[in-house]
Amino acid sequence: MATQLKSQSAQFDPSATDLWLTRSWPELFEQMRREDPLHFTSDSRYGPFWSATKYKDIVEIEALPKIFSSSWEYSGITIADRPEDSDEEPMPMFIAMDPPEHTPQRRTVSPKFTPSEINFMEPEIRERTGKVLDSLPVGEAFDWVDLVSIELTTGMLALLFDFPWDERRKLTRWSDYAGDLNAANDEEFAKERMNVMYEMGMYFAGLWEMKKQQEPGRDLISMMQASEAMNHMPERMFIGNLILLIVGGNDTTRNSMTAVARTMHMWPEEWEKVRGASEAEGSKEVKNAVQELIRWQTPLAHMRRTALEDYELRGKTIRKGDKVIMWYASANRDEEMFEDGDRFIADRDNARRQLAFGYGIHRCVGARLAELQLTVLVEEMMKRNMQVTCQGEPERVDSCFVNGYRKQMVTVTRD
Ligand code: HEM
């Protein structure tokens, strides 16, 4: 068990769902960073856990994968533990692996995310983004999450995998179930979720077989099938890694796109700063604003590690076996790094140092693709002189993991 705090501060519990539903977490983390930046919560719906809330501490933890494990063996990468009596074998995926196993598996997919591969995808992403924007009703309220964020994200993933276009919304359903932590506390839901995960696994197994029969294309599945390392990998591992890519790219990109609407509504003057520059595609001003957007949103509020040995940090001892939650949402508002961090500032000079993609060996492999999709969305909106007004507050996701939106009604105007 973990060392108890000497601090007199009351226990904080950043995993409480209400905080995320009402977006009151920025204030809580501000207090934690001030009063007890490495905090131990002894009792929560997810059991006991440490909270790392400072930028510097999270970087330190992420840089030590041999001490702070991501492995399924110790319950993986989110605050929710795998039930001890679970007979469900977790899908092998490299986000939940430690070195040396992690490295070769990541290498099988990373060639699809090099700058040249991303450039190759750009024209199609731009064309599809333009089509979606041109189909939006003007002057009439609609749900931005549904018509823009989900539509563009599933389109981007369908393109990446060469996934059957008409069935692309399946990706959304699967990903929503996969990222839902309620399975940790609700047996019925856990069963329902397992069935959906099974359905997803079967679908991908079918797609995998189908692709094997075809001429190899430039999509991710063909690339995985052609890779040397994959020839030695069991099929279950292929499928696990495919699922990882879908789930990893889905909620995250989707919620960043909804943050485009939120920030354009809340800080139109900030977006005005980049409007001129957006005429040249790929300008550094728009790229910087996109980093700032990702920082401000931080679509994954946390990642989890499990300590494999005792470790001293901030004068406290994290004990072997303890669960450590790295709150990126807090690090991205750490006043030692980002001044006035809960504000979106399009030309913030260190926006690129945001931690929303993590740090170290597990740093997001899809970061470039997400950045491209968001840059293209902003540029294409600006070309159309599109202005967004949010109609009321959004419906938020009830999760301390996926920091996002279920619904955001908006109206748009354009040239
Ligand atoms: C890993 C965030 C988009 C695929 C991660 C991690 C974070 C993250 C926080 C874990 C880092 C860690 O444990 O240290 C995001 C955000 C995105 C995004 C904020 C969008 C704004 C994508 C996309 C894809 C993707 C578009 C793929 C299509 C992955 C994969 C990993 C990962 C495969 C595992 C990397 C590893 O373990 O080596 N992402 N992600 N992500 N992400 Fe993303």
XYZ file of C-alpha atoms in Angstrom, residues 24-332:
309
model
C -15.097 22.141 -12.731
C -11.824 20.202 -12.927
C -9.638 23.221 -13.867
C -10.241 24.779 -10.435
C -9.677 21.504 -8.606
C -6.362 20.887 -10.352
C -5.295 24.474 -9.752
C -5.812 23.875 -6.019
C -4.044 20.517 -6.119
C -1.003 21.952 -7.927
C -0.825 24.666 -5.269
C -1.493 22.588 -2.154
C -0.460 19.025 -2.878
C 0.792 18.463 -6.433
C 1.503 14.756 -5.940
C -1.594 13.677 -4.111
C -2.727 10.311 -2.801
C -6.454 9.522 -2.852
C -7.024 6.520 -0.608
C -10.631 5.901 -1.568
C -12.439 6.473 -4.862
C -14.731 4.531 -7.180
C -11.514 3.343 -8.823
C -9.761 2.477 -5.557
C -6.634 4.198 -4.247
C -4.398 6.161 -6.618
C -1.707 8.821 -6.837
C -2.346 11.962 -8.869
C 0.583 13.619 -10.650
C -0.658 17.109 -11.526
C 2.549 18.972 -12.453
C 4.009 19.058 -15.961
C 7.541 18.283 -14.746
C 6.479 15.277 -12.682
C 4.519 13.710 -15.522
C 7.504 14.033 -17.846
C 9.669 12.377 -15.168
C 7.248 9.462 -14.775
C 6.810 8.968 -18.532
C 10.581 8.913 -18.999
C 10.867 5.856 -16.724
C 8.876 3.063 -18.415
C 10.918 0.434 -16.596
C 9.651 1.744 -13.258
C 6.197 2.952 -14.289
C 4.522 0.231 -16.309
C 1.742 0.498 -18.908
C 1.224 -3.247 -19.094
C -2.135 -5.050 -18.951
C -0.459 -7.315 -16.458
C -0.918 -4.488 -13.940
C -4.231 -3.255 -15.353
C -3.083 -1.094 -18.245
C -3.404 2.568 -19.038
C -6.548 4.010 -17.470
C -7.633 4.608 -13.904
C -10.126 1.716 -14.085
C -8.615 -1.607 -12.968
C -9.381 -4.840 -14.726
C -11.735 -6.792 -12.452
C -9.623 -9.357 -10.574
C -11.994 -12.232 -11.331
C -12.284 -11.280 -15.004
C -11.880 -14.203 -17.372
C -11.712 -11.759 -20.271
C -8.236 -11.835 -21.811
C -7.386 -8.235 -22.682
C -6.630 -7.632 -26.343
C -2.875 -7.333 -26.795
C -2.054 -3.803 -27.955
C 1.218 -1.934 -27.796
C -0.106 1.032 -25.802
C -0.423 -1.435 -22.910
C 3.025 -3.009 -23.307
C 6.412 -2.172 -21.862
C 9.810 -2.453 -23.539
C 11.207 -4.569 -25.023
C 7.857 -5.888 -26.317
C 6.455 -2.421 -27.085
C 9.179 -1.239 -29.462
C 8.898 -3.673 -32.437
C 5.123 -3.563 -32.354
C 5.002 0.218 -32.517
C 7.428 0.019 -35.449
C 4.938 -1.975 -37.497
C 2.510 0.949 -37.690
C 4.719 4.019 -37.350
C 5.747 4.078 -41.082
C 2.139 5.031 -41.895
C 2.551 8.219 -39.848
C 5.764 9.631 -41.344
C 5.556 13.176 -42.802
C 5.518 11.839 -46.377
C 2.644 9.427 -45.680
C 0.690 12.185 -43.955
C 1.318 14.520 -46.916
C 0.030 11.791 -49.191
C -3.268 11.725 -47.273
C -3.690 15.480 -47.193
C -5.501 16.165 -50.520
C -8.190 13.601 -49.755
C -8.646 14.824 -46.186
C -8.923 18.376 -47.498
C -11.462 17.446 -50.125
C -13.623 15.519 -47.649
C -13.402 18.287 -45.065
C -14.532 20.850 -47.635
C -17.477 18.661 -48.629
C -18.610 18.266 -45.019
C -18.345 22.022 -44.391
C -20.246 22.812 -47.586
C -23.065 20.492 -46.563
C -23.742 22.251 -43.244
C -27.006 24.136 -42.850
C -26.402 27.873 -42.660
C -28.312 29.903 -40.066
C -30.039 26.800 -38.703
C -29.094 25.063 -35.431
C -27.386 21.663 -35.716
C -25.200 19.370 -33.613
C -21.531 20.083 -34.431
C -20.422 16.832 -32.774
C -22.552 14.745 -35.103
C -22.286 16.599 -38.407
C -18.678 17.741 -38.194
C -16.593 16.067 -35.483
C -17.852 12.503 -35.873
C -18.237 12.731 -39.636
C -14.708 13.994 -40.242
C -13.037 11.708 -37.713
C -14.665 8.554 -38.992
C -13.858 9.686 -42.543
C -10.195 10.169 -41.600
C -10.007 6.714 -39.998
C -11.869 5.069 -42.862
C -9.278 6.544 -45.215
C -6.413 5.370 -43.012
C -7.673 1.778 -42.929
C -9.476 1.706 -46.242
C -12.512 0.822 -44.114
C -15.851 0.254 -45.942
C -17.185 3.794 -46.325
C -20.876 3.070 -45.742
C -20.102 1.318 -42.481
C -17.790 3.971 -41.067
C -20.144 4.979 -38.234
C -19.495 1.566 -36.698
C -16.096 2.962 -35.776
C -17.772 5.590 -33.625
C -19.958 3.096 -31.782
C -17.079 0.725 -31.082
C -14.792 3.463 -29.921
C -17.421 4.935 -27.595
C -17.845 1.574 -25.891
C -14.122 0.902 -25.710
C -13.352 4.180 -23.945
C -16.235 3.935 -21.441
C -14.845 3.340 -17.940
C -18.278 2.511 -16.477
C -17.515 -1.126 -17.230
C -15.284 -1.104 -14.130
C -18.248 -0.586 -11.793
C -21.265 -1.914 -13.662
C -21.402 -5.640 -14.365
C -24.318 -5.457 -16.817
C -22.636 -2.746 -18.804
C -19.352 -4.657 -18.700
C -21.090 -7.596 -20.437
C -22.700 -5.350 -23.022
C -19.338 -3.716 -23.677
C -17.620 -7.060 -24.038
C -20.165 -8.116 -26.676
C -19.549 -4.934 -28.625
C -15.779 -5.453 -28.375
C -16.248 -8.997 -29.628
C -18.313 -7.705 -32.563
C -15.522 -5.247 -33.373
C -12.877 -7.972 -33.154
C -14.854 -10.205 -35.518
C -15.366 -7.388 -37.991
C -11.660 -6.599 -38.079
C -10.729 -10.242 -38.378
C -12.980 -10.336 -41.492
C -11.483 -7.161 -42.897
C -8.013 -8.511 -42.255
C -8.787 -11.703 -44.219
C -10.389 -9.749 -47.057
C -7.353 -7.479 -47.374
C -5.034 -10.460 -47.509
C -6.790 -11.630 -50.665
C -6.442 -8.243 -52.380
C -3.577 -6.384 -54.038
C -1.785 -4.507 -51.235
C -2.710 -0.817 -51.122
C -1.208 2.137 -49.253
C -3.606 1.812 -46.327
C -2.552 0.874 -42.817
C -3.844 -2.691 -42.905
C -1.953 -3.473 -46.125
C 1.124 -1.900 -44.590
C 0.827 -4.000 -41.455
C 0.340 -7.126 -43.531
C 3.465 -6.364 -45.546
C 5.650 -5.684 -42.516
C 8.351 -8.179 -41.583
C 7.580 -8.067 -37.846
C 3.952 -8.881 -38.506
C 4.867 -12.180 -40.091
C 5.815 -13.383 -36.632
C 2.814 -12.006 -34.835
C -0.315 -13.941 -33.861
C -3.533 -12.755 -35.505
C -5.009 -11.691 -32.158
C -2.195 -9.207 -31.838
C -2.859 -7.708 -35.282
C -6.476 -7.244 -34.365
C -5.614 -5.783 -30.962
C -3.313 -3.229 -32.544
C -5.875 -2.333 -35.193
C -8.455 -1.726 -32.497
C -5.944 0.446 -30.650
C -5.495 2.658 -33.684
C -9.215 3.094 -34.201
C -9.992 3.806 -30.583
C -6.863 5.945 -30.127
C -7.697 8.153 -33.088
C -11.418 8.448 -32.652
C -12.585 10.192 -29.459
C -9.428 12.239 -29.332
C -9.643 13.813 -32.778
C -13.413 14.135 -32.534
C -13.271 16.060 -29.275
C -10.512 18.343 -30.536
C -12.764 19.213 -33.476
C -15.568 20.150 -31.132
C -13.043 22.304 -29.291
C -12.614 24.219 -32.579
C -16.284 25.228 -32.317
C -16.026 25.946 -28.561
C -12.943 28.156 -28.871
C -14.219 29.994 -31.961
C -17.348 30.813 -29.986
C -15.527 31.763 -26.777
C -12.501 33.581 -28.241
C -13.323 34.735 -31.795
C -10.656 37.478 -31.464
C -7.968 34.806 -30.951
C -8.902 33.041 -34.154
C -8.908 36.415 -35.928
C -5.154 36.492 -35.247
C -4.597 33.569 -37.621
C -7.258 34.313 -40.215
C -4.889 36.195 -42.569
C -2.179 33.540 -42.316
C -4.638 30.731 -43.027
C -4.729 31.659 -46.717
C -1.376 29.937 -47.125
C -1.959 26.248 -46.395
C 0.184 24.832 -43.612
C 1.165 28.237 -42.152
C 3.043 28.214 -38.856
C 0.389 30.479 -37.309
C -2.423 27.955 -37.919
C -0.207 25.074 -36.813
C 0.533 26.905 -33.576
C -3.154 27.603 -32.988
C -3.863 23.894 -33.499
C -1.288 22.965 -30.846
C -2.911 25.465 -28.521
C -6.317 23.995 -29.276
C -5.102 20.485 -28.412
C -3.478 21.818 -25.228
C -6.634 23.642 -24.191
C -8.876 20.638 -24.820
C -6.529 17.805 -23.721
C -8.874 15.138 -25.138
C -7.459 12.377 -22.934
C -7.497 13.735 -19.399
C -5.116 11.118 -18.070
C -3.023 8.002 -18.617
C -2.194 5.537 -15.901
C 0.973 3.757 -14.881
C 1.671 1.150 -12.196
C 4.857 1.417 -10.114
C 7.083 -1.661 -10.409
C 9.331 -0.509 -7.580
C 9.341 2.136 -4.844
C 10.023 5.621 -6.188
C 10.673 8.943 -4.424
C 8.962 12.006 -5.881
C 8.346 15.357 -4.208
C 9.469 13.918 -0.882
C 6.913 11.120 -0.967
C 7.295 7.429 -1.642
C 5.227 5.869 -4.380
C 5.252 2.193 -3.414
C 5.661 -0.799 -5.696
C 2.208 -1.767 -6.983
C 0.685 1.717 -6.586
C -1.471 3.182 -9.322
C -0.209 6.529 -10.643
C -2.492 8.788 -12.668
C -0.784 11.361 -14.876
C -3.305 14.157 -15.308
C -2.409 15.711 -18.663
C -5.403 18.016 -18.267
C -3.665 19.521 -15.248
C -0.127 19.555 -16.691
C -1.458 21.509 -19.673
